[in-house]
PDB file of C-alpha atoms in Angstrom:
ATOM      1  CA  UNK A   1       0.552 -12.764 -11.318  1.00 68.00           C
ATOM      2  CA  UNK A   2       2.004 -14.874 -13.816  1.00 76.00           C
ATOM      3  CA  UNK A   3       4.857 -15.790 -11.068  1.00 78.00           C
ATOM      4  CA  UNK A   4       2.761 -16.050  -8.126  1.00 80.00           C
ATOM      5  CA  UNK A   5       0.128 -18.272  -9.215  1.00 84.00           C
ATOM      6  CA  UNK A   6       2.372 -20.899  -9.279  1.00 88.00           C
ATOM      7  CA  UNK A   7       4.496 -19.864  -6.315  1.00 88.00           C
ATOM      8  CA  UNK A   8       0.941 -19.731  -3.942  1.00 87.00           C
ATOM      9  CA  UNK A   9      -0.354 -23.171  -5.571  1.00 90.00           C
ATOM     10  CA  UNK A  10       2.978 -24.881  -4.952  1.00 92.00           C
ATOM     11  CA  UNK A  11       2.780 -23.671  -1.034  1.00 91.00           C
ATOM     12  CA  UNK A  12      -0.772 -25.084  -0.528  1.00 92.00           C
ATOM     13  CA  UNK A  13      -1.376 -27.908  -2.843  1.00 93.00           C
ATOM     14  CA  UNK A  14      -3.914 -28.661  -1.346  1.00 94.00           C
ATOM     15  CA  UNK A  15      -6.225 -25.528  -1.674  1.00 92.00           C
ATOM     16  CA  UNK A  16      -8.433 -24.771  -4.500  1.00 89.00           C
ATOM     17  CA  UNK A  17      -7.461 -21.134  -4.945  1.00 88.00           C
ATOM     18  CA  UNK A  18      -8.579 -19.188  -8.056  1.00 85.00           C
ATOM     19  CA  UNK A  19      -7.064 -15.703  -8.899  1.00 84.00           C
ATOM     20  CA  UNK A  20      -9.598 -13.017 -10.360  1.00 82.00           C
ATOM     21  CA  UNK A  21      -7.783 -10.028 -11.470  1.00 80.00           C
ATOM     22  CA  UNK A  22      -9.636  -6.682 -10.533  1.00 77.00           C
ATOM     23  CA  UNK A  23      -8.862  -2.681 -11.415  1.00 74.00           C
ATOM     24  CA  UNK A  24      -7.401  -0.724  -9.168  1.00 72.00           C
ATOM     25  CA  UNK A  25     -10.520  -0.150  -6.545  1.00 78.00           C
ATOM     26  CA  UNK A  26     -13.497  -2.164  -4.834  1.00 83.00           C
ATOM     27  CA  UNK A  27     -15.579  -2.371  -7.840  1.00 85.00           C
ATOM     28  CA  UNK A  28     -15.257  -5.808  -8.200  1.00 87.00           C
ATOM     29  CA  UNK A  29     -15.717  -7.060  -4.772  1.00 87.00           C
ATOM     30  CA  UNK A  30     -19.046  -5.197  -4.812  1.00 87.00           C
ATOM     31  CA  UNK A  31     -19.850  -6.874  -7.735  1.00 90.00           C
ATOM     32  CA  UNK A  32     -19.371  -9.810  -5.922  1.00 91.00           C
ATOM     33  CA  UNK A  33     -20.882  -8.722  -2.981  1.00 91.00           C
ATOM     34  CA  UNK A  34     -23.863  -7.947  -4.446  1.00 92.00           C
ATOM     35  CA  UNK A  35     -24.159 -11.530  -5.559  1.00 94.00           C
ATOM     36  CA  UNK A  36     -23.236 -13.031  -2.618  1.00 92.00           C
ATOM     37  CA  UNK A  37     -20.183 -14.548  -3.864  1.00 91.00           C
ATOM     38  CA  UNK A  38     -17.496 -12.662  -2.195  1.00 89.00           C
ATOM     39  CA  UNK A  39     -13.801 -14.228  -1.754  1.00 88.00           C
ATOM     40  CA  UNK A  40     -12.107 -15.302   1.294  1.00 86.00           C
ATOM     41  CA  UNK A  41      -9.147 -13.196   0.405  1.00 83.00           C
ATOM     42  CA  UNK A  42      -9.432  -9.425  -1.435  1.00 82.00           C
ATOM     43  CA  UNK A  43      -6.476  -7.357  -2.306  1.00 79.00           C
ATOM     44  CA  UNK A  44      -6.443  -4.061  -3.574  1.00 76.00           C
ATOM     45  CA  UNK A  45      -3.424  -2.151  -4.915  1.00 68.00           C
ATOM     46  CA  UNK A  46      -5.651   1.143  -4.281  1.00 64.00           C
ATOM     47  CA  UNK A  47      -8.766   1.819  -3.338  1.00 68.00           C
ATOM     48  CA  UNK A  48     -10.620   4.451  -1.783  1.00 65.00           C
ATOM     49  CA  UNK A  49     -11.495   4.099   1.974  1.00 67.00           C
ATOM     50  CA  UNK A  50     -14.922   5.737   1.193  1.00 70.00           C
ATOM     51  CA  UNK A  51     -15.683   3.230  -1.930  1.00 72.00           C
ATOM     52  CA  UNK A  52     -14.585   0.082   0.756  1.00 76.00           C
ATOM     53  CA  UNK A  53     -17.601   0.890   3.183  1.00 79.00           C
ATOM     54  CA  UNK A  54     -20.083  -1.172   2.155  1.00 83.00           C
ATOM     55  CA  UNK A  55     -17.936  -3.955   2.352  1.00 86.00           C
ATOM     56  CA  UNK A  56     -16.899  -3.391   6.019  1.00 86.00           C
ATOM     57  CA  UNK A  57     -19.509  -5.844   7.441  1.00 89.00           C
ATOM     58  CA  UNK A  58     -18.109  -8.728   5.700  1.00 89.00           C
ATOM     59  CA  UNK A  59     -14.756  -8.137   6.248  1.00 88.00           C
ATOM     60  CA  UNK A  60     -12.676  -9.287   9.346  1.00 90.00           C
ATOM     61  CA  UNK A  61     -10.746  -7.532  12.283  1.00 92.00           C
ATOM     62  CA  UNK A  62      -6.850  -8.299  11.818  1.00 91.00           C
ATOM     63  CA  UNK A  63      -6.760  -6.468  15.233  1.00 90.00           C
ATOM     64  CA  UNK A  64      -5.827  -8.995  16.863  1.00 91.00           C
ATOM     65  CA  UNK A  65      -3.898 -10.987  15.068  1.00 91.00           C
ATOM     66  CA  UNK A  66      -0.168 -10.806  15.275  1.00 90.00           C
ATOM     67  CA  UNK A  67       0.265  -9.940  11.767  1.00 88.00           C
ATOM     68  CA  UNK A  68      -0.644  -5.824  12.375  1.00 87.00           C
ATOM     69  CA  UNK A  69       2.594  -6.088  14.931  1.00 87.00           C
ATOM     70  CA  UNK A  70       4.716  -6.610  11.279  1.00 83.00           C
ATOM     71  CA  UNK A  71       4.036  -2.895  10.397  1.00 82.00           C
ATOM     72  CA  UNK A  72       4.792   0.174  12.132  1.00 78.00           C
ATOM     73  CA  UNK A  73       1.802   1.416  14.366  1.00 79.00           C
ATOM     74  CA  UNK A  74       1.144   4.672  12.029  1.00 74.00           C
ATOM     75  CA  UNK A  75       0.974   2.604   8.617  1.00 75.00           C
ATOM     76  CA  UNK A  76      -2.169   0.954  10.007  1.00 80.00           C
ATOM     77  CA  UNK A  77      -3.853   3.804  11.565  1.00 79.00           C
ATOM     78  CA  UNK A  78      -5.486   5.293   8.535  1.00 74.00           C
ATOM     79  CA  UNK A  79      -7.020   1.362   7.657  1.00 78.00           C
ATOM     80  CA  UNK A  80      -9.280   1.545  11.302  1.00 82.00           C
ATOM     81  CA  UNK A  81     -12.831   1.941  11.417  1.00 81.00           C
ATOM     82  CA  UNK A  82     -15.225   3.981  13.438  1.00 81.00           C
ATOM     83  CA  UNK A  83     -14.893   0.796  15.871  1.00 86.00           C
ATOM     84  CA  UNK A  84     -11.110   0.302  15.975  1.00 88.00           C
ATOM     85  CA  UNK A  85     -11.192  -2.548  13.512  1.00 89.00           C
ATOM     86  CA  UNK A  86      -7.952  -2.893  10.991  1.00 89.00           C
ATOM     87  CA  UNK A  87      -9.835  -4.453   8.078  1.00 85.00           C
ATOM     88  CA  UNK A  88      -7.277  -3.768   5.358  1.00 83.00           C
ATOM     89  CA  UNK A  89      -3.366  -3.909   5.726  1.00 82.00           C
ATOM     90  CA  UNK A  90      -1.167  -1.916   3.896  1.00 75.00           C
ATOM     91  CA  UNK A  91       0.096  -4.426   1.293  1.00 67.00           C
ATOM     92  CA  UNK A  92       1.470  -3.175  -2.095  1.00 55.00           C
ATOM     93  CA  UNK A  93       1.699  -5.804  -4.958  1.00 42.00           C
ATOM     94  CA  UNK A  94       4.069  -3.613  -6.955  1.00 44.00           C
ATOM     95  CA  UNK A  95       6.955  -0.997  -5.647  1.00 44.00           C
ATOM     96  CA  UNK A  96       6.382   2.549  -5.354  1.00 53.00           C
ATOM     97  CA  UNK A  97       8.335   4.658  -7.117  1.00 60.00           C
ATOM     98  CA  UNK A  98      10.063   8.191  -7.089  1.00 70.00           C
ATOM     99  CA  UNK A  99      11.900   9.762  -9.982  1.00 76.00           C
ATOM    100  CA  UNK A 100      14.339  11.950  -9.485  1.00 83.00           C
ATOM    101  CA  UNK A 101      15.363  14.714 -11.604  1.00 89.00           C
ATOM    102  CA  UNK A 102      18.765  14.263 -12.216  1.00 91.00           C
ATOM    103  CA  UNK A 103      19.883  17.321 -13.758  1.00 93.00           C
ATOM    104  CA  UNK A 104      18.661  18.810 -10.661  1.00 94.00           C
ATOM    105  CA  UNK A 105      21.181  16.506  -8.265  1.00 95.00           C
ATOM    106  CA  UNK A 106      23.930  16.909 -10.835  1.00 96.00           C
ATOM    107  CA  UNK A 107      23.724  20.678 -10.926  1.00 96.00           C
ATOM    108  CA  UNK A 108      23.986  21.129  -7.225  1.00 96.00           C
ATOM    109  CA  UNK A 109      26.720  17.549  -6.585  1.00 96.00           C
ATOM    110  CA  UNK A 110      24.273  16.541  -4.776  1.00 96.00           C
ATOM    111  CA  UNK A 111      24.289  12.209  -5.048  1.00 94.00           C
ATOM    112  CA  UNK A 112      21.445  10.506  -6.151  1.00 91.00           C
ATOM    113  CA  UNK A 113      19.984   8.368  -2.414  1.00 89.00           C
ATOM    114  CA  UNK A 114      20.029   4.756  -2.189  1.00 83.00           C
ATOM    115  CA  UNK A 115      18.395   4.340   1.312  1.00 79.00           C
ATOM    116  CA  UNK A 116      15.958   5.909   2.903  1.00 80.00           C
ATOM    117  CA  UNK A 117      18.611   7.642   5.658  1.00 86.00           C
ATOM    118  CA  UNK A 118      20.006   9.139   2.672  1.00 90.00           C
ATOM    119  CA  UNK A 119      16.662  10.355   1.129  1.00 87.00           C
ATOM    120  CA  UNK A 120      16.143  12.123   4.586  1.00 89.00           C
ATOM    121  CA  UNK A 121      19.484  13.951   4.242  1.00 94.00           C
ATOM    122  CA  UNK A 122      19.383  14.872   0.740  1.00 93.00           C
ATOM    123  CA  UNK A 123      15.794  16.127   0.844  1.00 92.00           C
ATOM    124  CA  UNK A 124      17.501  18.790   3.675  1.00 94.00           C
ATOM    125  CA  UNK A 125      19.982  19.446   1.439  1.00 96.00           C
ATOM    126  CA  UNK A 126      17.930  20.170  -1.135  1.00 95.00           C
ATOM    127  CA  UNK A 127      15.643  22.375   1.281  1.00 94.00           C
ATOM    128  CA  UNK A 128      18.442  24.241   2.914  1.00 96.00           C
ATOM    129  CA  UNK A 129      18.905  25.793  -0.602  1.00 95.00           C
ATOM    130  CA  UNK A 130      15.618  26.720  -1.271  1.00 94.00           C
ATOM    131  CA  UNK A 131      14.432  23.743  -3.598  1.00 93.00           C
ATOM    132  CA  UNK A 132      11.445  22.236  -2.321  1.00 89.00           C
ATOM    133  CA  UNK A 133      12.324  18.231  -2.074  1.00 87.00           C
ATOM    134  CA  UNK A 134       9.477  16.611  -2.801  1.00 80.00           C
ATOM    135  CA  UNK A 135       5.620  17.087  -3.763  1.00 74.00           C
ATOM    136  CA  UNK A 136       3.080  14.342  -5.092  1.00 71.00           C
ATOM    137  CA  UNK A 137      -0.293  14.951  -6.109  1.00 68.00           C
ATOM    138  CA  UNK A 138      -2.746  14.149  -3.083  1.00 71.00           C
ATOM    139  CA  UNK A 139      -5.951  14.975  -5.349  1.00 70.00           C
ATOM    140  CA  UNK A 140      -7.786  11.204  -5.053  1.00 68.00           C
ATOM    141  CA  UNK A 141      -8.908  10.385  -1.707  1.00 66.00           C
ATOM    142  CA  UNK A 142      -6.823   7.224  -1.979  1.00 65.00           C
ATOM    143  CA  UNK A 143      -3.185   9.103  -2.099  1.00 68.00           C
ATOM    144  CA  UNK A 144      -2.557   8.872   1.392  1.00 69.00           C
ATOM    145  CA  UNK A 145      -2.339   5.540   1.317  1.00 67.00           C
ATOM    146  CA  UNK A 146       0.386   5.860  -1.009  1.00 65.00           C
ATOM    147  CA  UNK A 147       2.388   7.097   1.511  1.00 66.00           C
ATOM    148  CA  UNK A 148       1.051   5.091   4.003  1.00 67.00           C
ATOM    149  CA  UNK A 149       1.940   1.911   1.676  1.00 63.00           C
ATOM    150  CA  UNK A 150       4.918   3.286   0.940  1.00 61.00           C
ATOM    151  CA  UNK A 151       6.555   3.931   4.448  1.00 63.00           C
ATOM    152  CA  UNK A 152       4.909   0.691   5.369  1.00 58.00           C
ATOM    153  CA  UNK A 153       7.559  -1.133   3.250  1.00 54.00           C
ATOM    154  CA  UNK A 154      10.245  -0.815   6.068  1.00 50.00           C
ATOM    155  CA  UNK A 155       7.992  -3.466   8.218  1.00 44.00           C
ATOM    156  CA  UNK A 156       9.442  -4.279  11.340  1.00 43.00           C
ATOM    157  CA  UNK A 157      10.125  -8.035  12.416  1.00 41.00           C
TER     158      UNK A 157
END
């Protein structure tokens, strides 16, 4: 935040725009909500889509606006509601990560991936030998949207 700031009040001088930092969910904004002194703009590293509800009617529809056409059609799928409305966008502050257990490539010469193509090919690698490639832990209702974020990255345009 401590570079951003700056960076967003140098690009519109002449906004008043005050950062709030939050947790990692929509505690916050309901907070605010109920106290009717919600933001213009929310961000949310995380959240769950469940916890986000009761902020749906005060929230707008970036259906139509040619921002959505930045992200591949399947990275904003999971962020519709029951009415087709895109009222989040998969936006990560911060880049995901995935370690990679080195030993692991080392012991089989298999290299280490620098791009996604060559993710793809060494996960296959590592399958066609009987080593699953990769797991995560999808226990919070939120951790599809780490892989939603997460694929989202390659945006188009």
């Amino acid at each position: 935040m401590k570079n951003i700031a700056p960076y967003i009040h140098e690009q519109f001088p002449d906004q008043d725009i005050e950062f709030i930092i939050g947790n990692n969910d929509t505690d916050l904004y309901s907070y605010f909500k109920e106290h009717g002194e919600l933001p213009d703009i929310m961000t949310v590293r995380r959240f769950s889509g469940t916890d986000a509800q009761d902020l749906q009617p005060y929230l707008m529809d970036f259906a139509s606006y040619d921002v959505v056409s930045k992200y591949y059609s399947y990275a904003v799928e999971y962020y519709k509601d029951t009415d087709d409305e895109i009222q989040w966008l998969p936006i990560c502050a911060i880049p995901q990560t995935i370690i990679a257990n080195k030993t692991l490539f080392d012991q089989y010469g298999i290299k280490v991936p620098e791009n996604y193509e060559e993710y793809v090919q060494v996960c296959q690698q590592f399958y066609d030998k009987g080593i699953k490639p990769y797991s995560m832990d999808l226990a919070e209702d939120w951790s599809n949207q780490e892989i939603i974020q997460a694929a989202a990255i390659g945006l188009k345009g």
